[in-house]
Short mmCIF file of C-alpha atoms in Angstrom, two decimals:
data_model
loop_
_atom_site.label_atom_id
_atom_site.label_comp_id
_atom_site.label_asym_id
_atom_site.label_seq_id
_atom_site.Cartn_x
_atom_site.Cartn_y
_atom_site.Cartn_z
CA MET A 138 10.91 -2.27 37.46
CA SER A 139 11.20 1.56 37.01
CA GLU A 140 8.87 3.65 39.16
CA LYS A 141 6.02 5.31 37.29
CA ARG A 142 6.11 9.12 37.05
CA ARG A 143 3.54 11.01 39.09
CA ASP A 144 2.34 14.55 39.37
CA ARG A 145 2.22 16.67 42.49
CA LYS A 146 -1.10 15.17 43.49
CA ASN A 147 0.58 11.70 43.26
CA ARG A 148 -1.42 10.75 40.12
CA ILE A 149 0.29 8.43 37.66
CA LEU A 150 1.25 10.18 34.43
CA ARG A 151 0.82 8.48 31.09
CA THR A 152 3.43 8.12 28.38
CA GLY A 153 4.24 11.56 27.01
CA GLU A 154 2.77 13.40 29.97
CA SER A 155 4.85 15.44 32.38
CA GLN A 156 4.46 18.34 34.80
CA GLU A 157 6.60 21.46 34.56
CA ALA A 158 8.25 23.25 37.46
CA ASP A 159 5.53 25.97 37.32
CA GLY A 160 2.83 23.35 37.68
CA ARG A 161 1.73 23.25 34.03
CA TYR A 162 1.01 19.85 32.44
CA LYS A 163 2.69 18.90 29.09
CA PHE A 164 2.00 16.27 26.52
CA ARG A 165 4.63 15.56 23.91
CA TYR A 166 3.98 13.62 20.71
CA VAL A 167 5.07 13.11 17.12
CA ASP A 168 2.58 14.34 14.56
CA ALA A 169 1.74 12.72 11.20
CA ASN A 170 4.55 14.60 9.54
CA GLY A 171 7.12 13.20 11.97
CA LYS A 172 7.58 16.51 13.89
CA ARG A 173 7.82 16.60 17.68
CA LYS A 174 5.08 18.81 19.23
CA SER A 175 3.81 19.68 22.67
CA VAL A 176 0.53 20.90 24.12
CA TYR A 177 0.02 22.41 27.61
CA SER A 178 -2.65 22.89 30.19
CA TRP A 179 -2.90 23.96 33.84
CA ARG A 180 -5.30 21.06 34.32
CA LEU A 181 -4.74 17.32 33.87
CA VAL A 182 -8.44 16.52 34.00
CA ALA A 183 -11.56 18.58 33.79
CA THR A 184 -12.17 18.50 37.61
CA ASP A 185 -8.82 20.12 38.34
CA PRO A 186 -9.07 23.80 39.48
CA ILE A 187 -7.51 26.51 37.38
CA PRO A 188 -4.76 28.41 39.19
CA SER A 189 -5.66 32.06 40.01
CA GLY A 190 -4.80 34.42 37.27
CA LYS A 191 -4.10 31.63 34.68
CA ARG A 192 -5.76 31.38 31.27
CA ASP A 193 -8.14 28.43 30.87
CA ASN A 194 -7.81 25.98 28.02
CA PRO A 195 -8.94 22.32 27.63
CA PRO A 196 -7.56 19.83 30.18
CA LEU A 197 -4.47 18.05 28.96
CA ARG A 198 -6.09 14.64 28.65
CA GLU A 199 -8.95 16.06 26.51
CA GLN A 200 -6.41 17.55 24.21
CA GLU A 201 -4.58 14.14 24.11
CA LYS A 202 -7.81 12.38 23.12
CA VAL A 203 -8.25 14.64 20.13
CA ILE A 204 -4.57 14.34 19.13
CA ASN A 205 -4.49 10.56 19.40
CA ARG A 206 -7.70 10.22 17.43
CA ASP A 207 -6.37 12.39 14.65
CA LEU A 208 -3.09 10.35 14.65
CA ASP A 209 -4.98 7.08 14.48
CA ASP A 210 -7.08 8.38 11.56
CA MET A 211 -4.04 9.93 9.96
CA ILE A 212 -5.62 13.42 9.97
CA MET A 213 -3.04 16.04 8.96
CA PRO A 214 -2.13 18.20 11.96
CA ASP A 215 -2.92 21.95 12.08
CA GLY A 216 -5.15 21.82 9.06
CA GLY A 217 -2.08 21.27 6.90
CA GLY A 218 -1.21 24.81 7.62
CA TYR A 219 -3.83 26.12 5.19
CA THR A 220 -5.75 29.34 5.76
CA VAL A 221 -9.33 29.67 4.40
CA LEU A 222 -8.02 31.71 1.51
CA GLN A 223 -5.27 29.20 0.62
CA LEU A 224 -7.66 26.24 0.78
CA THR A 225 -10.16 28.15 -1.46
CA LYS A 226 -7.43 28.93 -4.02
CA LYS A 227 -6.43 25.29 -4.05
CA TYR A 228 -9.92 24.16 -4.72
CA ILE A 229 -10.53 26.72 -7.42
CA ALA A 230 -7.24 25.77 -9.11
CA GLN A 231 -8.62 22.26 -9.68
CA LYS A 232 -11.83 23.50 -11.34
CA THR A 233 -10.81 23.50 -14.97
CA GLY A 234 -13.11 23.93 -17.97
CA VAL A 235 -15.65 26.10 -16.19
CA LYS A 236 -17.60 28.92 -17.88
CA HIS A 237 -16.39 32.52 -17.83
CA THR A 238 -19.24 33.50 -15.57
CA THR A 239 -18.29 30.81 -13.09
CA ARG A 240 -14.62 31.83 -13.17
CA ALA A 241 -15.71 35.43 -12.51
CA GLY A 242 -17.67 34.25 -9.48
CA TYR A 243 -14.57 32.48 -8.13
CA GLY A 244 -12.70 35.71 -8.47
CA THR A 245 -15.29 37.50 -6.42
CA VAL A 246 -14.94 35.01 -3.53
CA ILE A 247 -11.19 35.29 -3.65
CA ASN A 248 -11.31 39.07 -3.51
CA LEU A 249 -13.62 38.87 -0.51
CA LEU A 250 -11.46 36.42 1.35
CA THR A 251 -8.33 38.43 0.61
CA LYS A 252 -9.80 41.50 2.35
CA ASP A 253 -11.82 39.75 5.10
CA PRO A 254 -9.98 38.58 8.32
CA PHE A 255 -11.89 35.28 7.93
CA GLY A 256 -9.77 34.43 4.90
CA ALA A 257 -6.56 34.45 7.10
CA ARG A 258 -7.94 31.98 9.64
CA ARG A 259 -6.39 28.55 9.80
CA ILE A 260 -8.92 26.06 8.52
CA ASP A 261 -8.66 23.66 11.52
CA LYS A 262 -9.62 26.59 13.75
CA VAL A 263 -12.91 27.21 11.93
CA ARG A 264 -15.80 25.63 13.79
CA LEU A 265 -19.43 25.24 12.69
CA SER A 266 -20.50 28.19 14.73
CA ASP A 267 -17.65 30.32 13.31
CA ALA A 268 -18.84 29.66 9.73
CA LYS A 269 -22.39 30.54 10.68
CA GLU A 270 -21.38 33.74 12.47
CA TRP A 271 -19.31 34.85 9.50
CA LEU A 272 -22.19 34.41 6.98
CA ILE A 273 -24.47 36.24 9.32
CA ARG A 274 -21.99 39.10 9.56
CA LEU A 275 -21.80 39.17 5.76
CA GLN A 276 -25.57 39.87 5.57
CA GLN A 277 -26.19 41.93 8.68
CA VAL A 278 -23.03 44.06 8.74
CA ASP A 279 -21.56 44.00 5.20
CA GLY A 280 -25.02 44.14 3.59
CA LYS A 281 -24.60 41.27 1.18
CA SER A 282 -27.71 39.67 -0.34
CA TYR A 283 -28.87 36.11 0.29
CA SER A 284 -28.08 35.17 -3.30
CA ALA A 285 -24.50 36.52 -2.88
CA ILE A 286 -23.97 34.67 0.37
CA HIS A 287 -25.40 31.50 -1.29
CA SER A 288 -22.79 31.80 -4.06
CA ILE A 289 -19.95 32.38 -1.54
CA ARG A 290 -20.90 29.33 0.51
CA GLY A 291 -21.24 27.45 -2.74
CA VAL A 292 -17.50 27.76 -3.09
CA LEU A 293 -16.39 27.38 0.52
CA ARG A 294 -18.46 24.24 1.25
CA PRO A 295 -16.89 22.08 -1.47
CA ALA A 296 -13.43 23.58 -0.63
CA PHE A 297 -13.69 22.45 2.98
CA GLN A 298 -15.10 19.13 1.84
CA MET A 299 -11.95 18.70 -0.25
CA ALA A 300 -9.95 19.14 3.01
CA VAL A 301 -12.09 16.51 4.66
CA ASP A 302 -11.59 14.09 1.80
CA ASP A 303 -7.86 14.75 1.97
CA ASP A 304 -7.75 13.87 5.68
CA ILE A 305 -6.82 17.46 6.47
CA LEU A 306 -9.98 18.08 8.43
CA ARG A 307 -12.38 15.83 10.30
CA LYS A 308 -15.57 17.80 9.67
CA ASN A 309 -16.88 20.37 7.20
CA PRO A 310 -17.93 23.52 9.09
CA PHE A 311 -20.01 24.76 6.14
CA GLU A 312 -22.15 21.61 6.00
CA PHE A 313 -25.48 23.15 7.12
CA MET A 314 -28.67 24.48 5.54
CA LEU A 315 -28.09 28.10 4.65
CA ALA A 316 -31.71 29.14 5.07
CA THR A 317 -31.61 28.18 8.77
CA VAL A 318 -28.83 30.70 9.40
CA VAL A 319 -29.20 33.54 6.89
CA VAL A 320 -32.48 35.35 6.12
CA ASN A 321 -33.63 34.71 2.54
CA ASP A 322 -34.27 38.22 1.38
CA SER A 323 -34.19 37.42 -2.31
CA VAL A 324 -37.19 38.59 -4.33
CA THR A 325 -39.11 35.92 -6.23
CA ARG A 326 -39.30 36.79 -9.92
CA GLU A 327 -42.99 36.73 -10.67
CA ALA A 328 -44.69 36.18 -13.94
CA ILE A 329 -47.04 39.01 -15.09
CA THR A 330 -50.62 38.41 -16.00
CA ARG A 331 -51.93 38.00 -19.56
CA LYS A 332 -53.67 41.37 -19.20
CA GLU A 333 -50.40 43.05 -18.25
CA GLU A 334 -48.56 41.32 -20.98
CA ARG A 335 -51.10 42.48 -23.64
CA ALA A 336 -51.07 46.04 -22.24
CA PHE A 337 -47.28 46.25 -22.38
CA LEU A 338 -46.94 44.77 -25.88
CA ASP A 339 -49.75 46.93 -27.35
CA PHE A 340 -47.99 50.01 -25.84
CA VAL A 341 -44.63 49.04 -27.32
CA LYS A 342 -46.11 48.25 -30.65
CA ASN A 343 -47.74 51.71 -30.99
CA ASP A 344 -45.05 53.80 -29.34
CA LYS A 345 -42.98 55.88 -31.81
CA HIS A 346 -39.71 55.14 -30.11
CA TYR A 347 -40.02 51.62 -28.66
CA SER A 348 -41.92 50.07 -31.59
CA LYS A 349 -38.58 49.12 -33.23
CA TYR A 350 -38.04 46.65 -30.30
CA TYR A 351 -41.57 45.14 -30.52
CA ASP A 352 -40.72 42.05 -32.51
CA GLY A 353 -37.87 41.11 -30.19
CA MET A 354 -39.86 41.69 -27.00
CA TYR A 355 -42.80 39.74 -28.49
CA ILE A 356 -40.47 36.81 -29.28
CA LEU A 357 -39.12 36.81 -25.75
CA PHE A 358 -42.66 36.60 -24.35
CA LYS A 359 -43.80 33.88 -26.73
CA THR A 360 -40.79 31.54 -26.76
CA GLY A 361 -39.39 31.55 -23.26
CA MET A 362 -35.81 31.89 -24.53
CA ARG A 363 -33.15 33.02 -22.17
CA ILE A 364 -32.03 36.51 -23.10
CA SER A 365 -28.45 35.28 -23.62
CA GLU A 366 -29.77 32.69 -26.07
CA PHE A 367 -31.90 35.34 -27.85
CA VAL A 368 -29.11 37.80 -28.33
CA GLY A 369 -26.83 34.99 -29.52
CA LEU A 370 -29.16 34.04 -32.43
CA THR A 371 -27.76 34.34 -35.94
CA ILE A 372 -29.33 34.18 -39.32
CA LYS A 373 -28.42 30.47 -39.56
CA ASP A 374 -30.31 29.70 -36.35
CA VAL A 375 -33.65 31.04 -37.79
CA ASP A 376 -35.13 28.60 -40.22
CA LEU A 377 -38.16 30.32 -41.79
CA GLU A 378 -38.80 27.49 -44.24
CA ASN A 379 -39.25 24.85 -41.51
CA ARG A 380 -40.39 27.49 -38.95
CA THR A 381 -37.83 26.52 -36.24
CA ILE A 382 -35.35 28.28 -33.95
CA ASN A 383 -32.05 26.43 -33.29
CA ILE A 384 -30.52 27.15 -29.85
CA ASP A 385 -27.11 25.70 -29.28
CA HIS A 386 -25.09 28.64 -27.83
CA GLN A 387 -25.42 31.96 -26.03
CA LEU A 388 -23.82 35.33 -26.22
CA GLN A 389 -22.38 36.42 -22.88
CA ARG A 390 -20.48 39.32 -21.34
CA THR A 391 -18.20 39.06 -18.32
CA GLY A 392 -16.65 42.34 -17.40
CA THR A 393 -15.35 43.71 -20.64
CA LEU A 394 -15.09 40.27 -22.35
CA ILE A 395 -17.78 39.47 -24.87
CA TYR A 396 -17.92 35.85 -26.02
CA ILE A 397 -19.89 32.90 -27.22
CA ASP A 398 -20.56 30.22 -24.64
CA SER A 399 -22.33 26.84 -24.65
CA THR A 400 -25.91 26.74 -23.45
CA LYS A 401 -26.46 26.98 -19.62
CA THR A 402 -27.03 23.22 -19.48
CA TYR A 403 -26.89 20.33 -22.03
CA ALA A 404 -30.68 20.41 -22.03
CA GLY A 405 -30.49 23.97 -23.21
CA ARG A 406 -29.58 22.74 -26.68
CA ARG A 407 -32.84 22.52 -28.40
CA VAL A 408 -34.94 23.38 -31.52
CA ILE A 409 -38.04 25.45 -30.84
CA PRO A 410 -40.90 25.44 -33.26
CA MET A 411 -42.38 28.85 -34.34
CA GLN A 412 -45.96 29.71 -33.97
CA ASP A 413 -47.44 31.89 -36.76
CA ASP A 414 -47.04 35.11 -34.80
CA VAL A 415 -43.42 34.40 -33.93
CA TYR A 416 -42.77 33.50 -37.54
CA GLU A 417 -44.06 36.91 -38.64
CA CYS A 418 -41.86 38.63 -36.10
CA PHE A 419 -38.67 36.85 -37.29
CA LYS A 420 -39.66 37.47 -41.00
CA ARG A 421 -39.79 41.27 -40.21
CA ILE A 422 -36.51 41.19 -38.23
CA LEU A 423 -34.61 39.50 -41.03
CA ALA A 424 -36.21 41.86 -43.72
CA ASN A 425 -35.35 45.00 -41.63
CA ARG A 426 -31.89 43.78 -40.53
CA LYS A 427 -29.24 46.50 -41.20
CA PRO A 428 -25.78 45.12 -40.49
CA PRO A 429 -22.65 47.28 -40.41
CA LYS A 430 -20.30 47.22 -43.41
CA VAL A 431 -18.25 44.57 -41.72
CA GLU A 432 -20.21 41.79 -40.03
CA PRO A 433 -19.00 41.45 -36.42
CA ASN A 434 -17.47 38.05 -35.69
CA ILE A 435 -17.37 36.75 -32.17
CA ASP A 436 -15.60 33.35 -31.58
CA GLY A 437 -16.49 32.28 -35.11
CA TYR A 438 -20.09 33.37 -35.00
CA SER A 439 -21.46 36.11 -37.25
CA GLY A 440 -24.85 37.16 -38.77
CA PHE A 441 -26.35 38.38 -35.43
CA LEU A 442 -29.86 39.80 -35.69
CA TRP A 443 -29.56 43.02 -33.65
CA PHE A 444 -26.86 45.73 -33.51
CA ASP A 445 -26.32 48.69 -31.24
CA LYS A 446 -25.42 52.17 -32.45
CA ASP A 447 -21.78 51.21 -32.73
CA GLY A 448 -22.57 48.34 -35.02
CA LYS A 449 -21.89 45.68 -32.42
CA PRO A 450 -24.27 42.80 -31.50
CA MET A 451 -26.78 43.80 -28.83
CA LEU A 452 -26.25 42.13 -25.44
CA ALA A 453 -28.57 41.25 -22.65
CA LEU A 454 -27.93 44.57 -20.93
CA HIS A 455 -29.33 46.44 -23.96
CA TRP A 456 -32.68 44.63 -23.83
CA GLU A 457 -32.96 44.94 -20.02
CA LYS A 458 -32.63 48.68 -20.47
CA TYR A 459 -35.21 48.80 -23.25
CA PHE A 460 -37.72 46.90 -21.13
CA GLN A 461 -37.06 49.16 -18.14
CA HIS A 462 -37.43 52.41 -19.99
CA ALA A 463 -40.57 51.20 -21.89
CA VAL A 464 -42.23 50.26 -18.52
CA GLU A 465 -41.21 53.64 -16.97
CA LYS A 466 -42.71 55.56 -19.96
CA TYR A 467 -45.97 53.47 -19.77
CA ASN A 468 -46.32 54.14 -16.08
CA ARG A 469 -45.78 57.90 -16.60
CA ILE A 470 -48.68 57.89 -19.05
CA TYR A 471 -51.23 55.55 -17.57
CA LYS A 472 -52.81 55.45 -14.16
CA THR A 473 -52.83 51.67 -14.01
CA GLN A 474 -49.15 50.79 -13.35
CA LEU A 475 -47.18 47.92 -14.76
CA PRO A 476 -44.86 45.88 -12.55
CA LYS A 477 -41.18 45.47 -13.33
CA ILE A 478 -40.70 43.67 -16.63
CA THR A 479 -37.39 42.17 -17.71
CA PRO A 480 -36.37 39.48 -20.21
CA TYR A 481 -36.35 37.05 -17.28
CA VAL A 482 -40.01 38.02 -16.51
CA CYS A 483 -40.82 37.24 -20.16
CA ARG A 484 -39.38 33.76 -19.68
CA HIS A 485 -41.24 33.11 -16.50
CA THR A 486 -44.46 34.45 -17.90
CA TYR A 487 -44.20 32.21 -20.94
CA CYS A 488 -43.64 29.16 -18.75
CA SER A 489 -46.47 30.04 -16.44
CA ASN A 490 -48.85 30.65 -19.35
CA MET A 491 -47.98 27.29 -20.89
CA ALA A 492 -48.46 25.46 -17.57
CA LYS A 493 -51.87 27.22 -17.08
CA SER A 494 -52.88 26.17 -20.59
CA GLY A 495 -52.25 22.55 -19.61
CA MET A 496 -49.11 21.89 -21.60
CA ASN A 497 -47.42 18.53 -20.93
CA PRO A 498 -44.79 19.21 -18.28
CA LYS A 499 -42.12 17.23 -20.19
CA VAL A 500 -42.78 19.27 -23.35
CA LEU A 501 -42.57 22.46 -21.35
CA GLN A 502 -39.31 21.25 -19.81
CA TYR A 503 -37.91 20.76 -23.29
CA LEU A 504 -39.07 24.13 -24.55
CA MET A 505 -37.58 25.91 -21.57
CA GLY A 506 -34.28 24.00 -21.81
CA HIS A 507 -34.40 22.79 -18.17
CA SER A 508 -32.18 19.83 -17.22
CA ASP A 509 -34.46 19.06 -14.21
CA ILE A 510 -38.24 19.01 -14.51
CA SER A 511 -38.48 20.19 -10.83
CA VAL A 512 -37.15 23.54 -12.05
CA THR A 513 -39.99 23.71 -14.59
CA LEU A 514 -42.68 22.77 -12.06
CA ASN A 515 -41.50 24.50 -8.93
CA THR A 516 -39.41 27.50 -9.93
CA TYR A 517 -41.07 28.97 -13.02
CA THR A 518 -44.70 28.10 -12.74
CA HIS A 519 -46.14 30.81 -10.52
CA LEU A 520 -49.67 29.65 -9.98
CA LYS A 521 -51.77 31.62 -7.51
CA LEU A 522 -55.18 31.75 -5.89
CA ASP A 523 -56.78 33.29 -9.03
CA ASP A 524 -55.38 30.39 -11.12
CA ALA A 525 -56.85 27.84 -8.73
CA ARG A 526 -60.18 29.62 -8.62
CA GLU A 527 -60.31 29.76 -12.45
CA GLU A 528 -59.42 26.08 -12.74
CA MET A 529 -62.11 25.05 -10.23
CA GLU A 530 -64.69 27.19 -11.99
CA ASN A 531 -63.85 25.51 -15.35
CA MET A 532 -64.03 22.03 -13.68
CA ALA A 533 -67.46 23.02 -12.22
CA LYS A 534 -68.70 24.13 -15.61
CA GLN A 535 -67.45 20.84 -17.22
CA GLN A 536 -69.17 18.83 -14.48
CA ALA A 537 -72.43 20.77 -14.93
CA LYS A 538 -72.29 20.11 -18.71
CA ALA A 539 -71.70 16.41 -18.16
CA ASP A 540 -74.64 16.26 -15.69
CA GLU A 541 -76.90 18.00 -18.17
CA GLU A 542 -75.92 15.57 -20.92
CA LEU A 543 -76.76 12.64 -18.58
CA ARG A 544 -80.18 14.25 -17.75
CA GLN A 545 -80.92 14.59 -21.58
CA MET A 546 -79.96 11.03 -22.17
CA GLY A 547 -82.30 9.97 -19.37
CA LYS A 548 -85.19 11.87 -20.85
CA LYS A 549 -84.69 10.22 -24.22
CA SER A 550 -84.59 6.78 -22.59
CA ASP A 551 -87.82 7.41 -20.69
CA GLY A 552 -89.57 8.46 -23.83
CA MET A 553 -88.71 5.31 -25.81
CA ARG A 554 -91.47 2.56 -26.14
CA ILE A 555 -90.65 -1.10 -25.89
CA VAL A 556 -92.26 -2.98 -28.73
CA LYS A 557 -92.81 -6.71 -28.36
CA PHE A 558 -93.27 -9.14 -31.24
CA GLY A 559 -95.08 -12.46 -31.20
#
């Protein structure tokens, strides 16, 4: 029987283990790709002292444990050689059929990782704490907003999960709740009050310059349409006879590209009924529509309702500026200031008003084009203390009325005489 190999402390060495002439321990193994590799340490076990002046790293047998576990589970060694940037590119390459806006978002993440040293890190070297520290740095040092970081992580987390599913990594370092790491500094988009809505619309209606945008702004407040859906409307989508608005597409702009896209979600495809006031607005819009000599055609769609000074269909950015400038003018004139109003605020205001009016949540979900009713209930219905107080006062009035009716019925009953026959 051959004698077992031992180290200088007379400890038996396992298969693959050896001790170098300088005292270092070495473990040789064959990885999942059939390549011979070695790892080293000045310590065989954790209790061994580190020689003076030598760099510390995990004890050899702790490294062996990780290596053997990965070999048993057929985990690819060294993270498959991928860097964070390379892994992200591989993930994005498999995302076909995405919207232009999503593709642009992917490009933003790639540009960030190309410039940031984090993108050059090997993926198997990225730990949970590394991922957290990087996102914190993006906010505190690079000044990126919470929403931007949320989008970045929204790409990296599934990219790393792909590596886990492919047996390249054992764990996903981006699998944590973002709000526990990065401060949510995003501003909640609030609905404005009915009083503020009336003040703004009355001002626009009577203003010499902004009155030409009144009908469009009124429609946005009273239908809850997304601005991209609104600017994408064509003559064919507005049915004055049946008083309906057909929404099955949106007009978008990404960079310099202007194009027709499908609705944000499948639930976004809907037909909205017109109230009388909205009907009158669309009637005036169609009557006053002044198209250029050649109708613009975008991806097969023509007959748009609004045009800019160059004869091109108006985009979301146009209306955002009209709202911004109208509010600024109002606030220069009047002492009582209006808050920021955008097409998005119009949508939130509509949803909140309908919720306060007691509209069935499922009906409101349909009108808003939400695929998930939790979005309707939790994100867009900004009910506050005043709303709760008003609701409780209404309930108190109804209860008082019911009590009074019961008292009146009781008085009538007491005044009735019982007549007996016989």
